[in-house]
Amino acid sequence: MGVLNDLSDYKKLIATRASRNSTEILANAGPDHAVIAMGYLFEHTNFFVKMVVGSLDEIVCDDDFYNSQLKACLDRGVTFEIIYLNNLNTKSIAYKTLMKHSGQVRIVKGTDKFIEQLSKSGKQQHFSIHDGDKFRFEKDTEKYLAWFSFNNPYYNQELTQVFDSEINRHKTDLKHAAVA
Amino acid sequence: MEHLYHLSHLFEFLCSVYFGSALLIFIEESIIERIFAPVNEKIADINGVRVLINDYTNMIAEKQYKDVKGRDKFWVDRCHPFYEKREKKWYNRLLRRKIFIEKVKGHGNKSMILKMFFPTFFFTGVYCLTLIGLSAFQYINNNDPVSYKQIDCFFIDLSNGVLLYQLSTLLIIPRLIGRVNYFVIVFCVLITVLIVSGIILLLSYNIDYFDVRWLMTEEHKSAIQMVAVFIAMMPLTYLLLKIAWDISMYVLITGFYNGIRLAFLRSMQGQIRNDIGGVK
């Protein structure tokens, strides 16, 4: 199977699953497939995105398809909450796109506890939650191996709990800082 | 062979099918207008599923999951090797069908299906018409034993020739359409059939085994009738069986991919739960 065919076939399949709002849990392996998965998740997001990222990796985040969908998403008024775990790549196109809509975007650094929580398996794991039903969970961030679905409220909720507990931790830290 | 006259309605029907060629035009139109788009869409979906299965495989490859057990282990140990081994063969079968319908559509008004089967249909139509004519002649003149026997001999030789022609045209012509000039193919088939018929005729005069005229006795009346019906129905039966086979293969192969995808998905549920639950 040629690489080009492989990509266009995968893209067609994901586009079909996305338009059908499929409950199927799909897999993506490799950066090209990660771009396609994220691109279609952005395309079908209408309200909010919660993301846990490493550093806004250039290989995926600077891809044209990824960025065009991210931009379209922001133009629709979708809000973004992003927790980054490593040093944020401020040179990436995605970061610049996000910063153009800074009113809709909130970016915070993950706490050490959170980083530890997401590295239990030995490798750091990232995820994103889109509206109340879509998710993508990156199990291996080096090989870009991830599970994702366009309609799975169950895992979406599970990951939302993880994300929100970290955001609440930030709020508590801020309160403590204010009191001190 | 005057008893074949009793089956004249069947042969008349076959004549109209073979000479009219409406069936071939209908098949060709159905492929272009109704079958091409959904089949292409389904195959595109299968191409995507193949890539997806590859991605699923990557998720469990390199011992990503050291603790695979139960249903998941069954997939890793049994289903996946089976898929790896068989998949290419099944996909190639599907691809052959796709290439064929693309060829038919690509030919547009050049009537590919018609070209593929017309020589067989036309020749068999002539055979049916001859059967009706000769059996009617025998039926009317059954008190003329000389012409009666001559007609029987002619019928046996004609049936031999038609059978050979059918086999050649059904097996050779469809494979060469689009590659070699159509009239060259038909001409070569005719020459081949004439040579083979000549050899069979020669053998029948010299070796008893090849002389099938012993079939012309009263006791083999039903057998001869069956042979005539078999030869007359051959192109139609071949075409219908081929369509049935192709549809069955298509359904089976698309089902294979859906089955494998669902099996994989079901067996991975535990792993997905573990992965996502692992970060809580």
Short mmCIF file of C-alpha atoms in Angstrom, two decimals:
data_model
loop_
_atom_site.label_atom_id
_atom_site.label_comp_id
_atom_site.label_asym_id
_atom_site.label_seq_id
_atom_site.Cartn_x
_atom_site.Cartn_y
_atom_site.Cartn_z
CA MET A 1 0.00 0.00 0.00
CA GLY A 2 1.57 3.29 -1.06
CA VAL A 3 1.97 6.09 1.44
CA LEU A 4 -0.14 8.51 -0.60
CA ASN A 5 -2.96 6.02 -1.07
CA ASP A 6 -2.69 5.09 2.56
CA LEU A 7 -3.19 8.71 3.62
CA SER A 8 -6.04 9.51 1.27
CA ASP A 9 -7.81 6.23 2.15
CA TYR A 10 -7.42 6.92 5.85
CA LYS A 11 -8.61 10.50 5.39
CA LYS A 12 -11.71 9.35 3.50
CA LEU A 13 -12.53 6.79 6.18
CA ILE A 14 -12.14 9.28 9.02
CA ALA A 15 -14.17 11.90 7.14
CA THR A 16 -16.99 9.35 6.71
CA ARG A 17 -16.89 8.31 10.37
CA ALA A 18 -16.86 11.96 11.44
CA SER A 19 -19.81 12.93 9.25
CA ARG A 20 -21.78 9.91 10.53
CA ASN A 21 -20.96 10.89 14.12
CA SER A 22 -19.77 7.31 14.53
CA THR A 23 -19.51 5.78 18.01
CA GLU A 24 -16.64 3.58 16.85
CA ILE A 25 -13.31 3.94 18.65
CA LEU A 26 -10.70 4.46 15.95
CA ALA A 27 -6.95 4.15 16.06
CA ASN A 28 -4.27 6.38 14.65
CA ALA A 29 -0.61 5.49 14.27
CA GLY A 30 2.02 7.94 13.08
CA PRO A 31 2.07 11.75 12.79
CA ASP A 32 0.22 11.89 9.43
CA HIS A 33 -2.71 9.97 10.81
CA ALA A 34 -2.60 12.05 13.99
CA VAL A 35 -2.98 15.19 11.87
CA ILE A 36 -6.00 13.72 10.10
CA ALA A 37 -7.63 12.60 13.36
CA MET A 38 -7.13 15.97 15.06
CA GLY A 39 -8.17 17.87 11.93
CA TYR A 40 -11.53 16.11 11.75
CA LEU A 41 -12.06 16.38 15.50
CA PHE A 42 -11.58 20.16 15.20
CA GLU A 43 -13.88 20.28 12.20
CA HIS A 44 -16.72 18.71 14.16
CA THR A 45 -16.23 20.70 17.37
CA ASN A 46 -18.75 23.46 18.03
CA PHE A 47 -18.31 24.60 21.65
CA PHE A 48 -15.07 23.83 23.46
CA VAL A 49 -11.79 21.95 23.28
CA LYS A 50 -9.76 20.81 26.29
CA MET A 51 -6.28 19.65 25.40
CA VAL A 52 -3.32 18.21 27.22
CA VAL A 53 -0.27 18.68 25.00
CA GLY A 54 3.46 18.18 25.29
CA SER A 55 4.76 21.36 23.76
CA LEU A 56 2.63 21.90 20.60
CA ASP A 57 4.82 19.61 18.56
CA GLU A 58 5.75 21.08 15.14
CA ILE A 59 5.43 17.78 13.28
CA VAL A 60 1.69 17.66 13.92
CA CYS A 61 0.73 21.21 14.91
CA ASP A 62 2.39 22.92 11.94
CA ASP A 63 0.63 20.80 9.37
CA ASP A 64 -1.60 22.75 6.96
CA PHE A 65 -4.67 20.58 7.47
CA TYR A 66 -4.33 20.71 11.27
CA ASN A 67 -3.90 24.47 11.24
CA SER A 68 -6.67 25.23 8.80
CA GLN A 69 -9.10 23.20 10.92
CA LEU A 70 -7.81 24.79 14.13
CA LYS A 71 -8.27 28.25 12.63
CA ALA A 72 -11.78 27.41 11.37
CA CYS A 73 -12.61 26.10 14.83
CA LEU A 74 -11.44 29.32 16.49
CA ASP A 75 -13.31 31.40 13.90
CA ARG A 76 -16.50 29.56 14.87
CA GLY A 77 -16.03 30.80 18.43
CA VAL A 78 -14.90 27.50 19.98
CA THR A 79 -13.04 28.03 23.27
CA PHE A 80 -9.75 26.30 24.05
CA GLU A 81 -8.31 25.24 27.41
CA ILE A 82 -4.80 23.86 27.03
CA ILE A 83 -2.52 22.27 29.60
CA TYR A 84 1.05 21.83 28.41
CA LEU A 85 3.42 19.43 30.06
CA ASN A 86 6.83 20.37 28.62
CA ASN A 87 8.29 23.66 27.35
CA LEU A 88 5.71 25.34 25.15
CA ASN A 89 6.78 25.73 21.54
CA THR A 90 5.91 29.38 20.97
CA LYS A 91 7.37 29.27 17.47
CA SER A 92 4.80 26.78 16.22
CA ILE A 93 2.15 27.96 13.79
CA ALA A 94 -0.56 26.46 15.99
CA TYR A 95 0.56 28.58 18.95
CA LYS A 96 0.50 31.71 16.80
CA THR A 97 -2.97 30.82 15.50
CA LEU A 98 -4.18 30.31 19.06
CA MET A 99 -2.69 33.59 20.19
CA LYS A 100 -4.55 35.46 17.46
CA HIS A 101 -7.73 34.45 19.31
CA SER A 102 -6.34 34.87 22.80
CA GLY A 103 -9.76 35.81 24.17
CA GLN A 104 -11.00 32.29 23.50
CA VAL A 105 -7.84 30.51 24.63
CA ARG A 106 -6.49 29.67 28.07
CA ILE A 107 -3.08 27.99 28.32
CA VAL A 108 -1.63 26.72 31.62
CA LYS A 109 1.39 24.64 32.58
CA GLY A 110 0.63 21.21 33.99
CA THR A 111 1.66 20.61 37.59
CA ASP A 112 4.37 18.08 38.43
CA LYS A 113 1.70 15.90 39.98
CA PHE A 114 -0.27 15.99 36.75
CA ILE A 115 2.80 15.20 34.64
CA GLU A 116 3.50 12.27 36.93
CA GLN A 117 -0.12 11.15 36.63
CA LEU A 118 0.13 11.13 32.83
CA SER A 119 3.46 9.32 32.80
CA LYS A 120 2.44 6.28 34.84
CA SER A 121 3.01 3.92 31.93
CA GLY A 122 6.60 5.13 31.52
CA LYS A 123 5.74 7.39 28.59
CA GLN A 124 3.96 10.71 28.69
CA GLN A 125 0.37 10.53 27.49
CA HIS A 126 -1.66 13.37 25.98
CA PHE A 127 -5.33 13.76 25.21
CA SER A 128 -7.95 16.15 23.91
CA ILE A 129 -11.67 16.44 24.63
CA HIS A 130 -14.02 18.07 22.15
CA ASP A 131 -17.52 19.14 23.25
CA GLY A 132 -19.26 16.50 25.33
CA ASP A 133 -18.75 13.49 23.10
CA LYS A 134 -15.46 13.45 21.19
CA PHE A 135 -12.01 12.55 22.45
CA ARG A 136 -8.52 11.57 21.39
CA PHE A 137 -6.17 9.80 23.75
CA GLU A 138 -2.52 9.54 22.71
CA LYS A 139 -1.10 6.46 24.33
CA ASP A 140 2.40 6.75 22.85
CA THR A 141 3.52 10.31 22.10
CA GLU A 142 6.74 9.22 20.39
CA LYS A 143 5.02 7.01 17.83
CA TYR A 144 1.79 9.00 17.82
CA LEU A 145 -0.36 6.00 18.73
CA ALA A 146 -3.80 7.11 19.79
CA TRP A 147 -7.42 6.07 20.30
CA PHE A 148 -10.10 8.52 19.27
CA SER A 149 -13.80 8.71 18.67
CA PHE A 150 -16.31 11.21 17.34
CA ASN A 151 -19.09 10.07 19.61
CA ASN A 152 -18.14 8.45 22.88
CA PRO A 153 -19.47 10.45 25.84
CA TYR A 154 -18.24 7.79 28.31
CA TYR A 155 -14.51 8.17 27.66
CA ASN A 156 -15.04 11.88 27.03
CA GLN A 157 -16.36 12.18 30.61
CA GLU A 158 -13.55 10.06 32.03
CA LEU A 159 -10.94 12.34 30.45
CA THR A 160 -12.89 15.49 31.34
CA GLN A 161 -12.67 14.48 35.02
CA VAL A 162 -8.89 14.14 34.71
CA PHE A 163 -8.61 17.47 32.91
CA ASP A 164 -10.96 19.36 35.24
CA SER A 165 -9.25 18.08 38.38
CA GLU A 166 -5.98 19.57 37.09
CA ILE A 167 -7.68 22.87 36.23
CA ASN A 168 -9.25 22.93 39.73
CA ARG A 169 -5.81 22.27 41.21
CA HIS A 170 -4.62 25.41 39.40
CA LYS A 171 -7.54 27.44 40.75
CA THR A 172 -6.82 26.22 44.31
CA ASP A 173 -3.12 27.08 43.89
CA LEU A 174 -4.07 30.58 42.74
CA LYS A 175 -6.38 31.02 45.77
CA HIS A 176 -3.60 29.86 48.11
CA ALA A 177 -1.19 32.29 46.45
CA ALA A 178 -3.70 35.12 46.86
CA VAL A 179 -4.25 34.30 50.56
CA ALA A 180 -0.50 34.09 51.16
CA MET B 1 -34.06 -35.58 -32.58
CA GLU B 2 -37.69 -34.89 -33.44
CA HIS B 3 -38.50 -35.11 -29.72
CA LEU B 4 -36.55 -31.85 -29.27
CA TYR B 5 -39.41 -30.20 -31.11
CA HIS B 6 -41.44 -30.57 -27.89
CA LEU B 7 -38.98 -28.15 -26.27
CA SER B 8 -39.33 -25.62 -29.09
CA HIS B 9 -40.79 -22.96 -26.74
CA LEU B 10 -37.71 -23.11 -24.56
CA PHE B 11 -35.43 -22.78 -27.60
CA GLU B 12 -37.53 -19.91 -28.94
CA PHE B 13 -37.15 -18.13 -25.62
CA LEU B 14 -33.40 -18.74 -25.69
CA CYS B 15 -33.24 -17.44 -29.27
CA SER B 16 -34.88 -14.19 -28.20
CA VAL B 17 -32.47 -13.88 -25.24
CA TYR B 18 -29.40 -14.57 -27.34
CA PHE B 19 -30.30 -12.54 -30.41
CA GLY B 20 -31.87 -9.64 -28.54
CA SER B 21 -28.78 -9.11 -26.33
CA ALA B 22 -31.06 -7.06 -24.04
CA LEU B 23 -29.73 -8.99 -21.06
CA LEU B 24 -26.14 -7.98 -21.83
CA ILE B 25 -27.11 -4.35 -22.35
CA PHE B 26 -29.09 -4.45 -19.08
CA ILE B 27 -26.06 -5.85 -17.19
CA GLU B 28 -23.78 -3.23 -18.70
CA GLU B 29 -26.15 -0.38 -17.90
CA SER B 30 -26.64 -1.68 -14.36
CA ILE B 31 -22.88 -1.78 -13.79
CA ILE B 32 -22.42 1.77 -15.08
CA GLU B 33 -25.46 3.40 -13.52
CA ARG B 34 -26.24 1.44 -10.36
CA ILE B 35 -23.29 -0.72 -9.34
CA PHE B 36 -20.21 1.41 -10.07
CA ALA B 37 -20.76 4.21 -7.52
CA PRO B 38 -21.75 2.09 -4.46
CA VAL B 39 -19.07 -0.52 -5.14
CA ASN B 40 -16.42 2.16 -5.53
CA GLU B 41 -17.59 3.80 -2.32
CA LYS B 42 -17.50 0.49 -0.48
CA ILE B 43 -14.02 -0.32 -1.76
CA ALA B 44 -12.80 3.15 -0.72
CA ASP B 45 -14.22 2.40 2.72
CA ILE B 46 -12.42 -0.96 2.76
CA ASN B 47 -9.18 0.76 1.78
CA GLY B 48 -9.64 3.01 4.78
CA VAL B 49 -10.48 0.04 7.01
CA ARG B 50 -7.27 -1.68 5.87
CA VAL B 51 -5.24 1.35 6.94
CA LEU B 52 -7.20 1.51 10.18
CA ILE B 53 -6.55 -2.18 10.89
CA ASN B 54 -2.89 -1.45 10.22
CA ASP B 55 -3.06 1.29 12.83
CA TYR B 56 -4.84 -1.01 15.27
CA THR B 57 -2.06 -3.51 14.66
CA ASN B 58 0.55 -0.86 15.40
CA MET B 59 -1.22 -0.21 18.69
CA ILE B 60 -0.59 -3.77 19.81
CA ALA B 61 2.72 -4.26 18.00
CA GLU B 62 6.14 -4.28 19.61
CA LYS B 63 4.65 -5.66 22.78
CA GLN B 64 2.92 -2.42 23.57
CA TYR B 65 0.61 -4.60 25.59
CA LYS B 66 2.52 -7.05 27.68
CA ASP B 67 -0.52 -8.06 29.65
CA VAL B 68 -2.79 -9.09 26.76
CA LYS B 69 -5.16 -11.79 27.92
CA GLY B 70 -8.52 -13.39 27.22
CA ARG B 71 -10.25 -12.20 24.06
CA ASP B 72 -7.42 -9.76 23.31
CA LYS B 73 -4.88 -12.57 23.42
CA PHE B 74 -7.08 -14.57 21.07
CA TRP B 75 -6.90 -11.70 18.59
CA VAL B 76 -3.16 -11.20 18.93
CA ASP B 77 -2.36 -14.92 18.73
CA ARG B 78 -4.96 -16.19 16.28
CA CYS B 79 -7.06 -13.61 14.42
CA HIS B 80 -4.28 -11.23 13.53
CA PRO B 81 -1.94 -13.85 12.01
CA PHE B 82 -4.95 -15.21 10.08
CA TYR B 83 -5.72 -11.70 8.82
CA GLU B 84 -2.08 -11.07 7.84
CA LYS B 85 -1.95 -14.35 5.94
CA ARG B 86 -5.23 -14.15 4.05
CA GLU B 87 -5.91 -10.44 3.66
CA LYS B 88 -3.81 -9.76 0.57
CA LYS B 89 -5.41 -12.60 -1.35
CA TRP B 90 -8.93 -11.42 -0.49
CA TYR B 91 -8.09 -7.83 -1.28
CA ASN B 92 -6.70 -8.80 -4.69
CA ARG B 93 -9.95 -10.60 -5.47
CA LEU B 94 -11.86 -7.46 -4.60
CA LEU B 95 -9.46 -5.37 -6.63
CA ARG B 96 -9.99 -7.58 -9.69
CA ARG B 97 -13.73 -6.91 -9.49
CA LYS B 98 -13.11 -3.21 -9.05
CA ILE B 99 -10.80 -3.12 -12.07
CA PHE B 100 -13.43 -4.96 -14.10
CA ILE B 101 -16.26 -2.54 -13.32
CA GLU B 102 -13.91 0.39 -13.91
CA LYS B 103 -13.09 -1.09 -17.31
CA VAL B 104 -16.79 -1.46 -18.13
CA LYS B 105 -17.46 2.14 -17.14
CA GLY B 106 -14.34 3.33 -18.95
CA HIS B 107 -15.52 1.68 -22.17
CA GLY B 108 -18.65 3.84 -22.04
CA ASN B 109 -20.61 3.40 -25.24
CA LYS B 110 -18.24 0.81 -26.62
CA SER B 111 -20.35 -1.96 -25.01
CA MET B 112 -17.72 -4.07 -23.32
CA ILE B 113 -20.07 -6.72 -21.86
CA LEU B 114 -21.81 -7.02 -25.21
CA LYS B 115 -18.45 -7.62 -26.91
CA MET B 116 -17.46 -10.16 -24.28
CA PHE B 117 -20.49 -12.38 -24.68
CA PHE B 118 -21.98 -11.54 -28.06
CA PRO B 119 -20.06 -14.22 -30.06
CA THR B 120 -21.25 -16.97 -27.69
CA PHE B 121 -24.77 -15.59 -27.54
CA PHE B 122 -25.03 -15.24 -31.30
CA PHE B 123 -23.66 -18.70 -32.07
CA THR B 124 -25.84 -20.34 -29.43
CA GLY B 125 -28.84 -18.43 -30.80
CA VAL B 126 -28.10 -19.90 -34.23
CA TYR B 127 -27.83 -23.34 -32.58
CA CYS B 128 -31.25 -22.95 -30.93
CA LEU B 129 -32.79 -21.75 -34.19
CA THR B 130 -31.27 -24.70 -36.07
CA LEU B 131 -32.62 -27.09 -33.43
CA ILE B 132 -36.12 -25.69 -33.82
CA GLY B 133 -35.91 -25.89 -37.62
CA LEU B 134 -34.41 -29.36 -37.87
CA SER B 135 -36.56 -30.93 -35.15
CA ALA B 136 -39.66 -29.43 -36.79
CA PHE B 137 -38.53 -30.84 -40.15
CA GLN B 138 -38.05 -34.31 -38.61
CA TYR B 139 -41.34 -34.05 -36.78
CA ILE B 140 -43.17 -33.40 -40.04
CA ASN B 141 -41.18 -35.87 -42.19
CA ASN B 142 -40.72 -38.75 -39.76
CA ASN B 143 -41.33 -41.33 -42.51
CA ASP B 144 -38.07 -40.45 -44.28
CA PRO B 145 -35.37 -42.51 -42.45
CA VAL B 146 -32.45 -41.33 -44.65
CA SER B 147 -32.81 -37.60 -44.12
CA TYR B 148 -33.78 -38.38 -40.53
CA LYS B 149 -30.41 -40.03 -39.85
CA GLN B 150 -28.45 -37.38 -41.72
CA ILE B 151 -30.06 -34.66 -39.60
CA ASP B 152 -29.22 -36.59 -36.41
CA CYS B 153 -25.56 -36.86 -37.50
CA PHE B 154 -25.51 -33.15 -38.33
CA PHE B 155 -27.05 -32.37 -34.92
CA ILE B 156 -24.36 -34.36 -33.07
CA ASP B 157 -21.52 -32.65 -35.00
CA LEU B 158 -23.14 -29.25 -34.59
CA SER B 159 -23.51 -29.77 -30.83
CA ASN B 160 -19.82 -30.73 -30.60
CA GLY B 161 -18.79 -27.63 -32.48
CA VAL B 162 -21.08 -25.30 -30.53
CA LEU B 163 -19.82 -26.68 -27.21
CA LEU B 164 -16.21 -26.12 -28.26
CA TYR B 165 -17.02 -22.65 -29.53
CA GLN B 166 -18.82 -21.78 -26.30
CA LEU B 167 -15.93 -22.95 -24.15
CA SER B 168 -13.44 -20.98 -26.25
CA THR B 169 -15.48 -17.81 -26.41
CA LEU B 170 -16.46 -17.85 -22.73
CA LEU B 171 -12.95 -18.53 -21.52
CA ILE B 172 -10.83 -16.57 -24.01
CA ILE B 173 -12.76 -13.55 -25.31
CA PRO B 174 -13.68 -11.91 -21.95
CA ARG B 175 -10.02 -11.96 -20.90
CA LEU B 176 -8.74 -10.35 -24.11
CA ILE B 177 -11.27 -7.53 -24.54
CA GLY B 178 -9.50 -4.17 -24.50
CA ARG B 179 -6.11 -5.77 -25.02
CA VAL B 180 -6.36 -7.24 -28.53
CA ASN B 181 -8.43 -6.07 -31.52
CA TYR B 182 -11.92 -7.55 -31.14
CA PHE B 183 -12.19 -8.97 -34.67
CA VAL B 184 -8.77 -10.57 -34.36
CA ILE B 185 -9.94 -12.35 -31.17
CA VAL B 186 -13.16 -13.61 -32.78
CA PHE B 187 -11.26 -14.71 -35.89
CA CYS B 188 -8.66 -16.58 -33.79
CA VAL B 189 -11.38 -18.26 -31.75
CA LEU B 190 -13.15 -19.37 -34.93
CA ILE B 191 -9.92 -20.79 -36.37
CA THR B 192 -9.17 -22.59 -33.07
CA VAL B 193 -12.67 -24.09 -32.97
CA LEU B 194 -12.46 -25.22 -36.61
CA ILE B 195 -9.10 -26.90 -35.98
CA VAL B 196 -10.30 -28.61 -32.77
CA SER B 197 -13.59 -29.66 -34.43
CA GLY B 198 -11.62 -31.08 -37.33
CA ILE B 199 -9.39 -33.05 -34.96
CA ILE B 200 -12.42 -34.40 -33.05
CA LEU B 201 -14.16 -35.36 -36.32
CA LEU B 202 -11.01 -37.11 -37.51
CA LEU B 203 -10.68 -38.96 -34.23
CA SER B 204 -14.34 -39.97 -34.26
CA TYR B 205 -13.84 -41.72 -37.61
CA ASN B 206 -10.76 -43.58 -36.40
CA ILE B 207 -11.28 -44.14 -32.66
CA ASP B 208 -14.60 -45.51 -31.37
CA TYR B 209 -14.31 -43.64 -28.09
CA PHE B 210 -14.69 -40.29 -29.88
CA ASP B 211 -17.64 -41.39 -32.00
CA VAL B 212 -20.64 -40.16 -30.11
CA ARG B 213 -23.13 -41.22 -32.75
CA TRP B 214 -23.98 -44.25 -30.62
CA LEU B 215 -26.02 -41.75 -28.60
CA MET B 216 -28.53 -41.56 -31.46
CA THR B 217 -30.43 -44.67 -30.35
CA GLU B 218 -33.93 -44.55 -28.85
CA GLU B 219 -32.70 -45.49 -25.38
CA HIS B 220 -30.52 -42.34 -25.21
CA LYS B 221 -33.37 -40.07 -26.22
CA SER B 222 -33.56 -38.29 -22.84
CA ALA B 223 -29.78 -37.96 -22.58
CA ILE B 224 -29.64 -36.26 -25.99
CA GLN B 225 -32.44 -33.97 -24.95
CA MET B 226 -30.50 -33.03 -21.81
CA VAL B 227 -27.31 -32.43 -23.82
CA ALA B 228 -29.16 -30.14 -26.24
CA VAL B 229 -30.75 -28.18 -23.39
CA PHE B 230 -27.41 -27.99 -21.57
CA ILE B 231 -25.59 -26.60 -24.62
CA ALA B 232 -28.43 -24.21 -25.42
CA MET B 233 -28.48 -22.89 -21.84
CA MET B 234 -24.70 -22.82 -21.38
CA PRO B 235 -23.95 -19.08 -22.02
CA LEU B 236 -26.96 -17.98 -19.98
CA THR B 237 -26.10 -20.33 -17.11
CA TYR B 238 -22.44 -19.29 -17.22
CA LEU B 239 -23.37 -15.61 -17.10
CA LEU B 240 -25.87 -16.05 -14.26
CA LEU B 241 -23.46 -18.23 -12.24
CA LYS B 242 -20.67 -15.71 -12.81
CA ILE B 243 -22.87 -12.85 -11.60
CA ALA B 244 -23.98 -14.90 -8.56
CA TRP B 245 -20.34 -15.83 -7.81
CA ASP B 246 -19.13 -12.23 -8.14
CA ILE B 247 -21.90 -10.89 -5.91
CA SER B 248 -21.26 -13.63 -3.31
CA MET B 249 -17.52 -12.91 -3.33
CA TYR B 250 -18.14 -9.19 -3.00
CA VAL B 251 -20.52 -9.70 -0.06
CA LEU B 252 -18.15 -12.21 1.55
CA ILE B 253 -15.05 -10.01 1.19
CA THR B 254 -16.72 -6.82 2.42
CA GLY B 255 -18.14 -8.89 5.29
CA PHE B 256 -14.64 -10.20 6.01
CA TYR B 257 -13.29 -6.69 6.46
CA ASN B 258 -16.21 -5.54 8.57
CA GLY B 259 -15.95 -8.70 10.67
CA ILE B 260 -12.23 -8.24 11.23
CA ARG B 261 -12.67 -4.58 12.10
CA LEU B 262 -15.43 -5.35 14.59
CA ALA B 263 -13.51 -8.29 16.05
CA PHE B 264 -10.51 -6.05 16.53
CA LEU B 265 -12.56 -3.28 18.04
CA ARG B 266 -14.34 -5.62 20.45
CA SER B 267 -11.14 -7.29 21.50
CA MET B 268 -9.46 -3.92 22.09
CA GLN B 269 -12.18 -2.59 24.41
CA GLY B 270 -10.32 -3.89 27.47
CA GLN B 271 -7.09 -2.24 26.35
CA ILE B 272 -8.78 1.09 25.66
CA ARG B 273 -10.39 0.97 29.11
CA ASN B 274 -7.02 0.18 30.70
CA ASP B 275 -5.24 2.95 28.80
CA ILE B 276 -7.73 5.69 29.59
CA GLY B 277 -8.39 4.38 33.10
CA GLY B 278 -4.64 4.37 33.67
CA VAL B 279 -4.40 8.15 33.76
CA LYS B 280 -7.16 8.64 36.36
#
